[in-house]
mmCIF file of C-alpha atoms and ligand atoms in Angstrom:
data_model
loop_
_atom_site.group_PDB
_atom_site.id
_atom_site.type_symbol
_atom_site.label_atom_id
_atom_site.label_comp_id
_atom_site.label_asym_id
_atom_site.label_seq_id
_atom_site.Cartn_x
_atom_site.Cartn_y
_atom_site.Cartn_z
ATOM 1 C CA MET A 10 17.260 -27.013 -34.725
ATOM 2 C CA THR A 11 18.857 -29.983 -32.928
ATOM 3 C CA GLN A 12 21.890 -32.099 -33.766
ATOM 4 C CA SER A 13 21.258 -34.198 -36.874
ATOM 5 C CA THR A 14 23.015 -37.006 -38.725
ATOM 6 C CA GLN A 15 22.617 -35.110 -42.009
ATOM 7 C CA SER A 16 24.515 -31.851 -41.518
ATOM 8 C CA ASN A 17 27.081 -30.113 -39.354
ATOM 9 C CA ARG A 18 25.962 -26.999 -37.499
ATOM 10 C CA ARG A 19 28.764 -24.685 -36.444
ATOM 11 C CA VAL A 20 29.026 -21.343 -34.687
ATOM 12 C CA VAL A 21 31.526 -19.029 -36.363
ATOM 13 C CA LEU A 22 32.940 -15.655 -35.369
ATOM 14 C CA ALA A 23 30.944 -13.264 -37.570
ATOM 15 C CA SER A 24 32.807 -10.123 -36.455
ATOM 16 C CA ARG A 25 35.191 -9.026 -33.726
ATOM 17 C CA PRO A 26 33.497 -7.455 -30.678
ATOM 18 C CA HIS A 27 34.241 -3.949 -29.475
ATOM 19 C CA GLY A 28 33.675 -4.229 -25.730
ATOM 20 C CA ALA A 29 31.204 -6.879 -24.580
ATOM 21 C CA PRO A 30 30.341 -9.462 -27.271
ATOM 22 C CA THR A 31 26.819 -9.371 -28.695
ATOM 23 C CA PRO A 32 24.813 -12.064 -30.547
ATOM 24 C CA ALA A 33 25.727 -10.282 -33.818
ATOM 25 C CA ASN A 34 29.372 -11.316 -33.320
ATOM 26 C CA PHE A 35 28.357 -14.972 -33.854
ATOM 27 C CA ARG A 36 26.724 -16.814 -36.759
ATOM 28 C CA LEU A 37 25.190 -20.297 -36.800
ATOM 29 C CA GLU A 38 25.900 -22.076 -40.085
ATOM 30 C CA GLU A 39 25.161 -25.476 -41.573
ATOM 31 C CA GLN A 40 27.376 -27.472 -43.871
ATOM 32 C CA ALA A 41 28.041 -31.072 -44.893
ATOM 33 C CA ILE A 42 29.430 -33.516 -42.336
ATOM 34 C CA PRO A 43 33.079 -34.175 -43.269
ATOM 35 C CA THR A 44 34.269 -37.667 -44.229
ATOM 36 C CA PRO A 45 37.259 -39.184 -42.424
ATOM 37 C CA ALA A 46 40.324 -40.192 -44.493
ATOM 38 C CA ASP A 47 42.654 -43.033 -43.515
ATOM 39 C CA GLY A 48 44.173 -42.301 -40.101
ATOM 40 C CA GLN A 49 41.280 -40.017 -39.084
ATOM 41 C CA VAL A 50 38.180 -40.250 -36.910
ATOM 42 C CA LEU A 51 34.851 -38.471 -37.273
ATOM 43 C CA LEU A 52 33.742 -37.035 -33.923
ATOM 44 C CA ARG A 53 30.269 -36.023 -32.787
ATOM 45 C CA THR A 54 30.174 -33.367 -30.083
ATOM 46 C CA VAL A 55 28.195 -34.217 -26.959
ATOM 47 C CA TYR A 56 29.423 -31.513 -24.532
ATOM 48 C CA LEU A 57 31.074 -28.170 -25.335
ATOM 49 C CA SER A 58 32.971 -26.212 -22.687
ATOM 50 C CA LEU A 59 32.508 -22.440 -22.575
ATOM 51 C CA ASP A 60 35.384 -20.621 -20.880
ATOM 52 C CA PRO A 61 36.365 -16.982 -20.304
ATOM 53 C CA TYR A 62 39.574 -17.299 -22.415
ATOM 54 C CA MET A 63 37.371 -17.472 -25.529
ATOM 55 C CA ARG A 64 36.751 -13.719 -25.210
ATOM 56 C CA GLY A 65 40.470 -13.173 -25.852
ATOM 57 C CA ARG A 66 40.354 -15.362 -28.970
ATOM 58 C CA MET A 67 37.585 -13.187 -30.416
ATOM 59 C CA SER A 68 39.973 -10.198 -30.500
ATOM 60 C CA ASP A 69 43.125 -9.858 -32.556
ATOM 61 C CA GLY A 70 45.158 -7.871 -30.011
ATOM 62 C CA PRO A 71 48.457 -9.219 -28.613
ATOM 63 C CA SER A 72 47.937 -12.472 -26.682
ATOM 64 C CA TYR A 73 49.536 -15.796 -25.804
ATOM 65 C CA ALA A 74 47.412 -17.546 -28.465
ATOM 66 C CA GLU A 75 46.272 -16.954 -32.046
ATOM 67 C CA PRO A 76 42.844 -15.335 -32.451
ATOM 68 C CA VAL A 77 39.927 -17.104 -34.109
ATOM 69 C CA ALA A 78 39.714 -15.925 -37.732
ATOM 70 C CA VAL A 79 36.627 -13.995 -38.753
ATOM 71 C CA ASP A 80 34.279 -16.615 -40.301
ATOM 72 C CA GLY A 81 36.242 -19.328 -38.462
ATOM 73 C CA VAL A 82 34.663 -21.811 -36.043
ATOM 74 C CA MET A 83 34.802 -20.645 -32.416
ATOM 75 C CA VAL A 84 37.467 -22.612 -30.518
ATOM 76 C CA GLY A 85 36.689 -24.793 -27.546
ATOM 77 C CA ALA A 86 37.269 -28.080 -25.767
ATOM 78 C CA VAL A 87 34.592 -30.719 -26.272
ATOM 79 C CA VAL A 88 33.693 -34.189 -25.099
ATOM 80 C CA SER A 89 32.764 -36.214 -28.159
ATOM 81 C CA ARG A 90 32.001 -39.702 -29.357
ATOM 82 C CA VAL A 91 33.673 -41.429 -32.272
ATOM 83 C CA VAL A 92 31.081 -41.854 -35.015
ATOM 84 C CA GLU A 93 33.388 -43.424 -37.587
ATOM 85 C CA SER A 94 37.013 -44.519 -37.210
ATOM 86 C CA LYS A 95 39.746 -45.018 -39.782
ATOM 87 C CA HIS A 96 42.333 -44.784 -36.986
ATOM 88 C CA ALA A 97 43.869 -47.882 -35.407
ATOM 89 C CA LYS A 98 43.669 -46.514 -31.829
ATOM 90 C CA PHE A 99 40.006 -45.409 -31.802
ATOM 91 C CA ALA A 100 36.801 -47.407 -32.234
ATOM 92 C CA LYS A 101 33.245 -46.349 -32.992
ATOM 93 C CA GLY A 102 31.511 -45.349 -29.754
ATOM 94 C CA ASP A 103 34.700 -44.288 -27.913
ATOM 95 C CA TRP A 104 34.479 -41.133 -25.807
ATOM 96 C CA VAL A 105 37.273 -38.564 -26.250
ATOM 97 C CA LEU A 106 38.285 -35.115 -25.054
ATOM 98 C CA ALA A 107 38.906 -33.050 -28.203
ATOM 99 C CA ASN A 108 39.330 -29.479 -29.425
ATOM 100 C CA SER A 109 36.688 -29.376 -32.141
ATOM 101 C CA GLY A 110 35.163 -26.042 -31.093
ATOM 102 C CA TRP A 111 31.561 -24.905 -31.354
ATOM 103 C CA GLN A 112 30.213 -27.457 -33.855
ATOM 104 C CA ASP A 113 28.456 -30.810 -34.121
ATOM 105 C CA TYR A 114 31.045 -32.817 -36.055
ATOM 106 C CA ALA A 115 34.793 -32.648 -36.668
ATOM 107 C CA LEU A 116 37.656 -34.745 -37.982
ATOM 108 C CA SER A 117 40.791 -35.563 -36.004
ATOM 109 C CA ASP A 118 43.993 -37.483 -36.710
ATOM 110 C CA GLY A 119 44.038 -38.510 -33.044
ATOM 111 C CA THR A 120 47.044 -36.408 -31.980
ATOM 112 C CA ASP A 121 44.906 -33.892 -30.064
ATOM 113 C CA LEU A 122 42.574 -36.442 -28.482
ATOM 114 C CA MET A 123 42.522 -37.702 -24.921
ATOM 115 C CA PRO A 124 40.712 -41.074 -24.684
ATOM 116 C CA LEU A 125 37.950 -41.232 -22.054
ATOM 117 C CA GLY A 126 37.046 -44.896 -22.646
ATOM 118 C CA GLN A 127 33.816 -46.579 -23.770
ATOM 119 C CA ALA A 128 31.648 -45.668 -20.758
ATOM 120 C CA PRO A 129 33.013 -42.783 -18.656
ATOM 121 C CA LYS A 130 30.974 -42.122 -15.479
ATOM 122 C CA ASN A 131 30.539 -38.349 -15.803
ATOM 123 C CA PRO A 132 31.967 -37.501 -19.230
ATOM 124 C CA SER A 133 31.468 -33.727 -18.965
ATOM 125 C CA CYS A 134 33.759 -33.609 -15.897
ATOM 126 C CA ALA A 135 36.663 -33.827 -18.358
ATOM 127 C CA LEU A 136 35.792 -30.206 -19.231
ATOM 128 C CA GLY A 137 35.688 -29.010 -15.622
ATOM 129 C CA ILE A 138 36.790 -30.465 -12.338
ATOM 130 C CA LEU A 139 38.923 -33.187 -13.977
ATOM 131 C CA GLY A 140 39.970 -31.011 -16.894
ATOM 132 C CA MET A 141 41.464 -27.618 -17.706
ATOM 133 C CA PRO A 142 39.711 -25.518 -15.005
ATOM 134 C CA GLY A 143 40.434 -28.016 -12.220
ATOM 135 C CA PHE A 144 44.050 -28.332 -13.339
ATOM 136 C CA THR A 145 44.332 -24.513 -13.432
ATOM 137 C CA ALA A 146 43.020 -24.228 -9.877
ATOM 138 C CA TYR A 147 45.384 -26.941 -8.627
ATOM 139 C CA MET A 148 48.623 -25.710 -10.215
ATOM 140 C CA GLY A 149 48.107 -21.991 -9.650
ATOM 141 C CA LEU A 150 47.222 -22.544 -6.023
ATOM 142 C CA LEU A 151 49.801 -25.162 -5.073
ATOM 143 C CA ASP A 152 52.774 -24.147 -7.234
ATOM 144 C CA ILE A 153 52.483 -20.351 -6.986
ATOM 145 C CA GLY A 154 50.116 -19.725 -4.063
ATOM 146 C CA LYS A 155 51.902 -22.238 -1.791
ATOM 147 C CA PRO A 156 49.161 -22.211 0.874
ATOM 148 C CA LYS A 157 50.069 -23.154 4.449
ATOM 149 C CA ALA A 158 47.751 -24.304 7.229
ATOM 150 C CA GLY A 159 46.366 -21.364 9.186
ATOM 151 C CA GLU A 160 46.863 -18.840 6.388
ATOM 152 C CA THR A 161 44.034 -16.814 4.830
ATOM 153 C CA LEU A 162 43.246 -17.269 1.139
ATOM 154 C CA VAL A 163 40.907 -15.098 -0.917
ATOM 155 C CA VAL A 164 39.516 -16.161 -4.301
ATOM 156 C CA ALA A 165 36.874 -14.515 -6.501
ATOM 157 C CA ALA A 166 34.526 -16.091 -9.062
ATOM 158 C CA ALA A 167 34.146 -18.367 -6.045
ATOM 159 C CA THR A 168 31.444 -20.662 -7.413
ATOM 160 C CA GLY A 169 32.982 -21.022 -10.880
ATOM 161 C CA PRO A 170 35.069 -24.074 -11.765
ATOM 162 C CA VAL A 171 38.431 -22.458 -10.989
ATOM 163 C CA GLY A 172 37.461 -20.456 -7.897
ATOM 164 C CA ALA A 173 35.369 -23.205 -6.292
ATOM 165 C CA THR A 174 38.208 -25.681 -6.724
ATOM 166 C CA VAL A 175 40.885 -23.290 -5.460
ATOM 167 C CA GLY A 176 38.921 -22.642 -2.284
ATOM 168 C CA GLN A 177 38.188 -26.297 -1.605
ATOM 169 C CA ILE A 178 41.813 -27.362 -2.132
ATOM 170 C CA ALA A 179 42.894 -24.532 0.170
ATOM 171 C CA LYS A 180 40.488 -25.878 2.821
ATOM 172 C CA ILE A 181 42.074 -29.323 2.437
ATOM 173 C CA LYS A 182 45.447 -27.607 3.035
ATOM 174 C CA GLY A 183 44.109 -26.054 6.263
ATOM 175 C CA CYS A 184 43.572 -22.441 5.197
ATOM 176 C CA ARG A 185 40.885 -19.967 6.165
ATOM 177 C CA VAL A 186 39.092 -19.457 2.831
ATOM 178 C CA VAL A 187 37.195 -16.307 1.933
ATOM 179 C CA GLY A 188 35.377 -16.290 -1.392
ATOM 180 C CA VAL A 189 34.117 -13.367 -3.445
ATOM 181 C CA ALA A 190 31.095 -13.948 -5.673
ATOM 182 C CA GLY A 191 28.304 -12.088 -7.426
ATOM 183 C CA GLY A 192 25.112 -12.261 -5.370
ATOM 184 C CA VAL A 193 23.706 -13.638 -2.142
ATOM 185 C CA GLU A 194 22.805 -17.044 -3.567
ATOM 186 C CA LYS A 195 26.304 -17.758 -4.882
ATOM 187 C CA CYS A 196 27.824 -16.585 -1.583
ATOM 188 C CA ARG A 197 25.534 -18.837 0.446
ATOM 189 C CA TYR A 198 26.427 -21.781 -1.791
ATOM 190 C CA ALA A 199 30.170 -21.141 -1.387
ATOM 191 C CA VAL A 200 29.831 -21.330 2.400
ATOM 192 C CA GLU A 201 27.160 -24.004 2.837
ATOM 193 C CA VAL A 202 28.090 -26.406 0.039
ATOM 194 C CA GLN A 203 31.727 -25.691 -0.801
ATOM 195 C CA GLY A 204 32.714 -25.221 2.848
ATOM 196 C CA PHE A 205 34.283 -21.758 2.545
ATOM 197 C CA ASP A 206 34.630 -19.855 5.835
ATOM 198 C CA ALA A 207 33.030 -16.731 4.362
ATOM 199 C CA CYS A 208 32.004 -15.360 0.984
ATOM 200 C CA ILE A 209 31.450 -11.694 0.176
ATOM 201 C CA ASP A 210 29.119 -10.352 -2.528
ATOM 202 C CA HIS A 211 31.138 -8.000 -4.734
ATOM 203 C CA HIS A 212 27.929 -6.184 -5.715
ATOM 204 C CA ALA A 213 27.460 -4.979 -2.105
ATOM 205 C CA PRO A 214 28.075 -1.227 -1.716
ATOM 206 C CA ASP A 215 30.315 -1.857 1.312
ATOM 207 C CA PHE A 216 32.120 -4.790 -0.344
ATOM 208 C CA ALA A 217 35.643 -3.598 0.618
ATOM 209 C CA GLN A 218 34.709 -3.181 4.297
ATOM 210 C CA GLN A 219 33.008 -6.582 4.380
ATOM 211 C CA LEU A 220 36.093 -8.200 2.845
ATOM 212 C CA ALA A 221 38.355 -6.545 5.443
ATOM 213 C CA GLN A 222 36.105 -7.821 8.254
ATOM 214 C CA ALA A 223 36.228 -11.356 6.833
ATOM 215 C CA CYS A 224 40.044 -11.280 6.784
ATOM 216 C CA PRO A 225 41.006 -10.161 10.328
ATOM 217 C CA GLN A 226 44.494 -11.689 9.956
ATOM 218 C CA GLY A 227 45.063 -10.134 6.503
ATOM 219 C CA ILE A 228 45.472 -12.103 3.259
ATOM 220 C CA ASP A 229 48.360 -14.523 2.627
ATOM 221 C CA VAL A 230 47.254 -15.901 -0.757
ATOM 222 C CA TYR A 231 45.110 -13.985 -3.202
ATOM 223 C CA TYR A 232 44.253 -16.228 -6.165
ATOM 224 C CA GLU A 233 43.551 -13.630 -8.859
ATOM 225 C CA ASN A 234 40.653 -14.535 -11.158
ATOM 226 C CA VAL A 235 39.004 -11.178 -11.782
ATOM 227 C CA GLY A 236 41.082 -7.998 -11.153
ATOM 228 C CA GLY A 237 39.129 -4.725 -11.074
ATOM 229 C CA LYS A 238 37.522 -3.566 -7.858
ATOM 230 C CA VAL A 239 38.119 -6.927 -6.151
ATOM 231 C CA PHE A 240 41.870 -6.472 -6.511
ATOM 232 C CA ASP A 241 41.556 -2.867 -5.276
ATOM 233 C CA ALA A 242 39.866 -4.152 -2.099
ATOM 234 C CA VAL A 243 42.416 -6.951 -1.624
ATOM 235 C CA LEU A 244 45.584 -4.851 -2.072
ATOM 236 C CA PRO A 245 45.588 -3.065 1.321
ATOM 237 C CA LEU A 246 44.813 -6.349 3.124
ATOM 238 C CA LEU A 247 47.792 -8.306 1.784
ATOM 239 C CA ASN A 248 50.282 -9.552 4.362
ATOM 240 C CA THR A 249 54.053 -9.397 4.024
ATOM 241 C CA LYS A 250 55.257 -12.187 1.692
ATOM 242 C CA ALA A 251 51.757 -12.805 0.327
ATOM 243 C CA ARG A 252 51.523 -14.786 -2.923
ATOM 244 C CA ILE A 253 49.305 -13.822 -5.867
ATOM 245 C CA PRO A 254 48.894 -16.401 -8.640
ATOM 246 C CA VAL A 255 47.541 -14.300 -11.523
ATOM 247 C CA CYS A 256 45.188 -16.697 -13.266
ATOM 248 C CA GLY A 257 42.741 -14.316 -14.944
ATOM 249 C CA VAL A 258 41.439 -10.738 -14.931
ATOM 250 C CA ILE A 259 37.929 -11.237 -16.258
ATOM 251 C CA ALA A 260 36.822 -7.759 -15.113
ATOM 252 C CA ASN A 261 39.068 -6.405 -17.925
ATOM 253 C CA TYR A 262 38.198 -8.807 -20.748
ATOM 254 C CA ASN A 263 35.561 -6.561 -22.335
ATOM 255 C CA ALA A 264 37.455 -3.328 -21.641
ATOM 256 C CA THR A 265 38.179 -1.049 -24.597
ATOM 257 C CA ALA A 266 40.487 1.321 -22.694
ATOM 258 C CA LEU A 267 42.371 1.560 -19.416
ATOM 259 C CA PRO A 268 40.095 2.288 -16.407
ATOM 260 C CA PRO A 269 39.712 5.930 -15.341
ATOM 261 C CA GLY A 270 42.300 7.330 -12.912
ATOM 262 C CA PRO A 271 43.784 7.978 -10.516
ATOM 263 C CA ASP A 272 46.751 5.962 -11.769
ATOM 264 C CA ARG A 273 47.380 3.304 -9.095
ATOM 265 C CA LEU A 274 50.502 1.781 -10.620
ATOM 266 C CA ALA A 275 52.784 3.544 -8.122
ATOM 267 C CA LEU A 276 50.674 2.212 -5.228
ATOM 268 C CA LEU A 277 50.829 -1.296 -6.659
ATOM 269 C CA MET A 278 54.596 -1.268 -7.199
ATOM 270 C CA SER A 279 55.371 0.185 -3.783
ATOM 271 C CA THR A 280 53.067 -2.404 -2.149
ATOM 272 C CA ILE A 281 54.887 -5.195 -4.016
ATOM 273 C CA LEU A 282 58.192 -3.778 -2.730
ATOM 274 C CA ILE A 283 57.243 -3.006 0.865
ATOM 275 C CA LYS A 284 55.247 -6.224 1.394
ATOM 276 C CA ARG A 285 57.661 -8.307 -0.762
ATOM 277 C CA LEU A 286 54.779 -9.834 -2.679
ATOM 278 C CA THR A 287 55.111 -12.689 -5.165
ATOM 279 C CA VAL A 288 52.957 -11.892 -8.207
ATOM 280 C CA GLN A 289 53.137 -14.512 -10.947
ATOM 281 C CA GLY A 290 51.003 -15.084 -14.012
ATOM 282 C CA PHE A 291 50.620 -18.491 -15.642
ATOM 283 C CA ILE A 292 48.960 -20.131 -18.647
ATOM 284 C CA ILE A 293 47.993 -23.600 -17.594
ATOM 285 C CA PHE A 294 48.993 -25.894 -20.464
ATOM 286 C CA ASP A 295 51.934 -23.727 -21.599
ATOM 287 C CA ASP A 296 53.455 -23.798 -18.119
ATOM 288 C CA TYR A 297 52.275 -27.022 -16.479
ATOM 289 C CA ALA A 298 51.233 -29.655 -19.068
ATOM 290 C CA PRO A 299 53.672 -32.358 -17.804
ATOM 291 C CA ARG A 300 52.133 -32.161 -14.318
ATOM 292 C CA TYR A 301 48.627 -33.164 -15.425
ATOM 293 C CA PRO A 302 48.952 -36.761 -14.066
ATOM 294 C CA GLU A 303 49.834 -35.454 -10.589
ATOM 295 C CA PHE A 304 46.731 -33.237 -10.610
ATOM 296 C CA SER A 305 44.532 -36.003 -11.962
ATOM 297 C CA ALA A 306 45.597 -38.483 -9.262
ATOM 298 C CA ASP A 307 45.004 -35.995 -6.416
ATOM 299 C CA MET A 308 41.677 -34.792 -7.812
ATOM 300 C CA GLN A 309 40.326 -38.331 -8.379
ATOM 301 C CA LYS A 310 41.200 -39.104 -4.750
ATOM 302 C CA TRP A 311 39.546 -35.941 -3.376
ATOM 303 C CA LEU A 312 36.397 -36.552 -5.424
ATOM 304 C CA ALA A 313 36.223 -40.194 -4.328
ATOM 305 C CA ASN A 314 36.610 -39.086 -0.676
ATOM 306 C CA GLN A 315 33.943 -36.395 -1.207
ATOM 307 C CA GLN A 316 36.411 -33.716 -0.134
ATOM 308 C CA ILE A 317 35.552 -31.635 -3.190
ATOM 309 C CA THR A 318 32.134 -30.839 -4.642
ATOM 310 C CA TYR A 319 31.514 -29.728 -8.188
ATOM 311 C CA ARG A 320 28.663 -27.795 -9.763
ATOM 312 C CA GLU A 321 27.838 -27.718 -13.472
ATOM 313 C CA ASP A 322 25.649 -25.162 -15.254
ATOM 314 C CA LEU A 323 24.334 -27.189 -18.205
ATOM 315 C CA VAL A 324 22.700 -25.326 -21.107
ATOM 316 C CA THR A 325 21.032 -27.364 -23.849
ATOM 317 C CA GLY A 326 21.582 -26.639 -27.536
ATOM 318 C CA LEU A 327 24.485 -25.362 -29.643
ATOM 319 C CA ALA A 328 22.351 -22.413 -30.798
ATOM 320 C CA ASN A 329 22.266 -21.186 -27.184
ATOM 321 C CA ALA A 330 26.077 -21.075 -26.867
ATOM 322 C CA PRO A 331 26.534 -17.396 -27.865
ATOM 323 C CA GLU A 332 24.003 -16.150 -25.320
ATOM 324 C CA ALA A 333 25.423 -18.403 -22.592
ATOM 325 C CA PHE A 334 28.936 -17.189 -23.351
ATOM 326 C CA ILE A 335 27.910 -13.527 -23.239
ATOM 327 C CA GLY A 336 26.350 -14.279 -19.842
ATOM 328 C CA LEU A 337 29.503 -16.009 -18.563
ATOM 329 C CA LEU A 338 31.410 -12.739 -18.885
ATOM 330 C CA GLN A 339 28.732 -11.021 -16.752
ATOM 331 C CA GLY A 340 28.421 -13.708 -14.077
ATOM 332 C CA SER A 341 25.113 -15.262 -15.145
ATOM 333 C CA ASN A 342 26.557 -18.797 -14.961
ATOM 334 C CA PHE A 343 26.382 -20.645 -11.646
ATOM 335 C CA GLY A 344 29.025 -23.378 -11.837
ATOM 336 C CA LYS A 345 31.007 -24.736 -14.782
ATOM 337 C CA LEU A 346 29.283 -23.621 -17.986
ATOM 338 C CA VAL A 347 28.790 -26.557 -20.376
ATOM 339 C CA ILE A 348 26.646 -26.751 -23.507
ATOM 340 C CA GLN A 349 24.953 -30.081 -24.210
ATOM 341 C CA VAL A 350 25.269 -30.143 -27.996
ATOM 342 C CA GLY A 351 23.929 -33.654 -28.644
ATOM 343 C CA PRO A 352 22.754 -36.805 -26.844
ATOM 344 C CA GLU A 353 25.127 -39.102 -24.985
ATOM 345 C CA GLU A 354 23.690 -42.194 -26.687
ATOM 346 C CA GLN A 355 24.959 -43.091 -30.153
HETATM 347 N N1 NAP B 411 45.641 -18.785 -16.661
HETATM 348 C C1 NAP B 411 45.006 -19.842 -17.138
HETATM 349 O O1 NAP B 411 45.598 -20.764 -17.713
HETATM 350 C C2 NAP B 411 43.514 -19.940 -16.932
HETATM 351 C C3 NAP B 411 42.828 -21.137 -17.176
HETATM 352 C C4 NAP B 411 41.445 -21.199 -16.900
HETATM 353 C C5 NAP B 411 40.783 -20.068 -16.432
HETATM 354 N N2 NAP B 411 41.485 -18.914 -16.253
HETATM 355 C C6 NAP B 411 40.823 -17.718 -15.708
HETATM 356 O O2 NAP B 411 40.262 -18.054 -14.457
HETATM 357 C C7 NAP B 411 39.156 -17.206 -14.179
HETATM 358 C C8 NAP B 411 37.956 -18.055 -13.771
HETATM 359 O O3 NAP B 411 37.619 -18.914 -14.837
HETATM 360 P P1 NAP B 411 36.368 -19.895 -14.724
HETATM 361 O O4 NAP B 411 36.399 -20.774 -15.913
HETATM 362 O O5 NAP B 411 36.344 -20.521 -13.365
HETATM 363 O O6 NAP B 411 35.151 -18.870 -14.896
HETATM 364 P P2 NAP B 411 33.732 -18.815 -14.177
HETATM 365 O O7 NAP B 411 33.932 -18.589 -12.733
HETATM 366 O O8 NAP B 411 32.864 -19.926 -14.608
HETATM 367 O O9 NAP B 411 33.082 -17.536 -14.860
HETATM 368 C C9 NAP B 411 33.576 -16.281 -14.703
HETATM 369 C C10 NAP B 411 33.018 -15.612 -13.448
HETATM 370 O O10 NAP B 411 33.744 -14.418 -13.238
HETATM 371 C C11 NAP B 411 32.963 -13.575 -12.422
HETATM 372 N N3 NAP B 411 33.071 -12.197 -12.906
HETATM 373 C C12 NAP B 411 32.822 -11.754 -14.149
HETATM 374 N N4 NAP B 411 33.042 -10.438 -14.215
HETATM 375 C C13 NAP B 411 33.437 -10.053 -12.977
HETATM 376 C C14 NAP B 411 33.818 -8.803 -12.399
HETATM 377 N N5 NAP B 411 33.839 -7.677 -13.144
HETATM 378 N N6 NAP B 411 34.180 -8.782 -11.104
HETATM 379 C C15 NAP B 411 34.156 -9.900 -10.353
HETATM 380 N N7 NAP B 411 33.812 -11.110 -10.840
HETATM 381 C C16 NAP B 411 33.456 -11.172 -12.138
HETATM 382 C C17 NAP B 411 31.511 -14.092 -12.491
HETATM 383 O O11 NAP B 411 31.227 -14.715 -11.252
HETATM 384 P P3 NAP B 411 30.457 -13.921 -10.079
HETATM 385 O O12 NAP B 411 29.036 -13.793 -10.511
HETATM 386 O O13 NAP B 411 30.641 -14.796 -8.908
HETATM 387 O O14 NAP B 411 31.136 -12.598 -9.931
HETATM 388 C C18 NAP B 411 31.584 -15.146 -13.575
HETATM 389 O O15 NAP B 411 30.647 -16.174 -13.346
HETATM 390 C C19 NAP B 411 38.937 -16.383 -15.454
HETATM 391 O O16 NAP B 411 39.564 -15.124 -15.310
HETATM 392 C C20 NAP B 411 39.659 -17.182 -16.521
HETATM 393 O O17 NAP B 411 40.073 -16.390 -17.617
HETATM 394 C C21 NAP B 411 42.819 -18.836 -16.501
#
């Protein structure tokens, strides 16, 4: 079933997952396309971004954001086209960045829309390198990580939109960059295409030893994307005054309980004390929204100068979003995961 002009398909949260999400936690529904009132636009989704934070919204535990309601449309950023406008600032055919979630059509009063013009060059980039993940990489690295030339930076999920961008900005700043990724192919890509100095496969049985060998001068910045065994391997390698922007801990997102012992909290706290580590979490738009223009200007320049490359993992069809999202949490994506929901042409 493809996007139609007759009905609105939407993916709703059918039930809350316990552990890893399954297809049964999602439901594809069809309903009438809504009609815009005065001051509103009707949007048609072209690209839907799938991001790890959506796992948190499927649960109703304590978080920085409200959960998706059961039977509610799954949240998500989209790149859409205006199908019908009763809003003075938007015309039919305009491209916008919106928050319509996992569905074909949605209404907006314009307050949550970012205009992308009538003919953006690569519209889906607004969901990745020029959007939330790129901005996250930039602010976490530069504001908290504070990389200096000659220092060693480690980042995991190294071929994903955040990790790939962190590592490439750190190279621009003169760092030695060591990535961590799942599998030989991703690791080769991080080195050969993204220009990392090394990349270690976290599935390797001797992963911790390989990481230590790749960081002979220790680690000055560890950009935390995953937690789990990667953090365990990083901890003993951290240098005095190392900085750790805590961006995400995806290894824990499907966890239903704390990991088995031994309890390493005492080791962590004494390492923070002895090494005088800076460990700081951040939520990108809550903490840095006013600095988006600074990011955007730098990133446009780096892309134009071909100092940063960007890889997209494009999956076709809204109905395939649940499976693609389940895979994202297990590392089956290779690059920024985007769903093509409908055609670019009007
Ligand atoms: N704080 C914020 O405001 C903010 C904003 C955006 C993103 N984030 C966080 O940033 C991180 C990266 O996001 P992204 O959009 O760039 O995701 P991504 O890299 O496209 O996808 C997640 C990747 O995490 C890796 N992974 C999954 N489970 C893992 C495990 N147990 N151990 C090691 N690696 C694992 C997989 O890559 P491999 O196959 O390479 O292991 C997977 O492809 C996530 O933790 C996300 O929640 C935070």
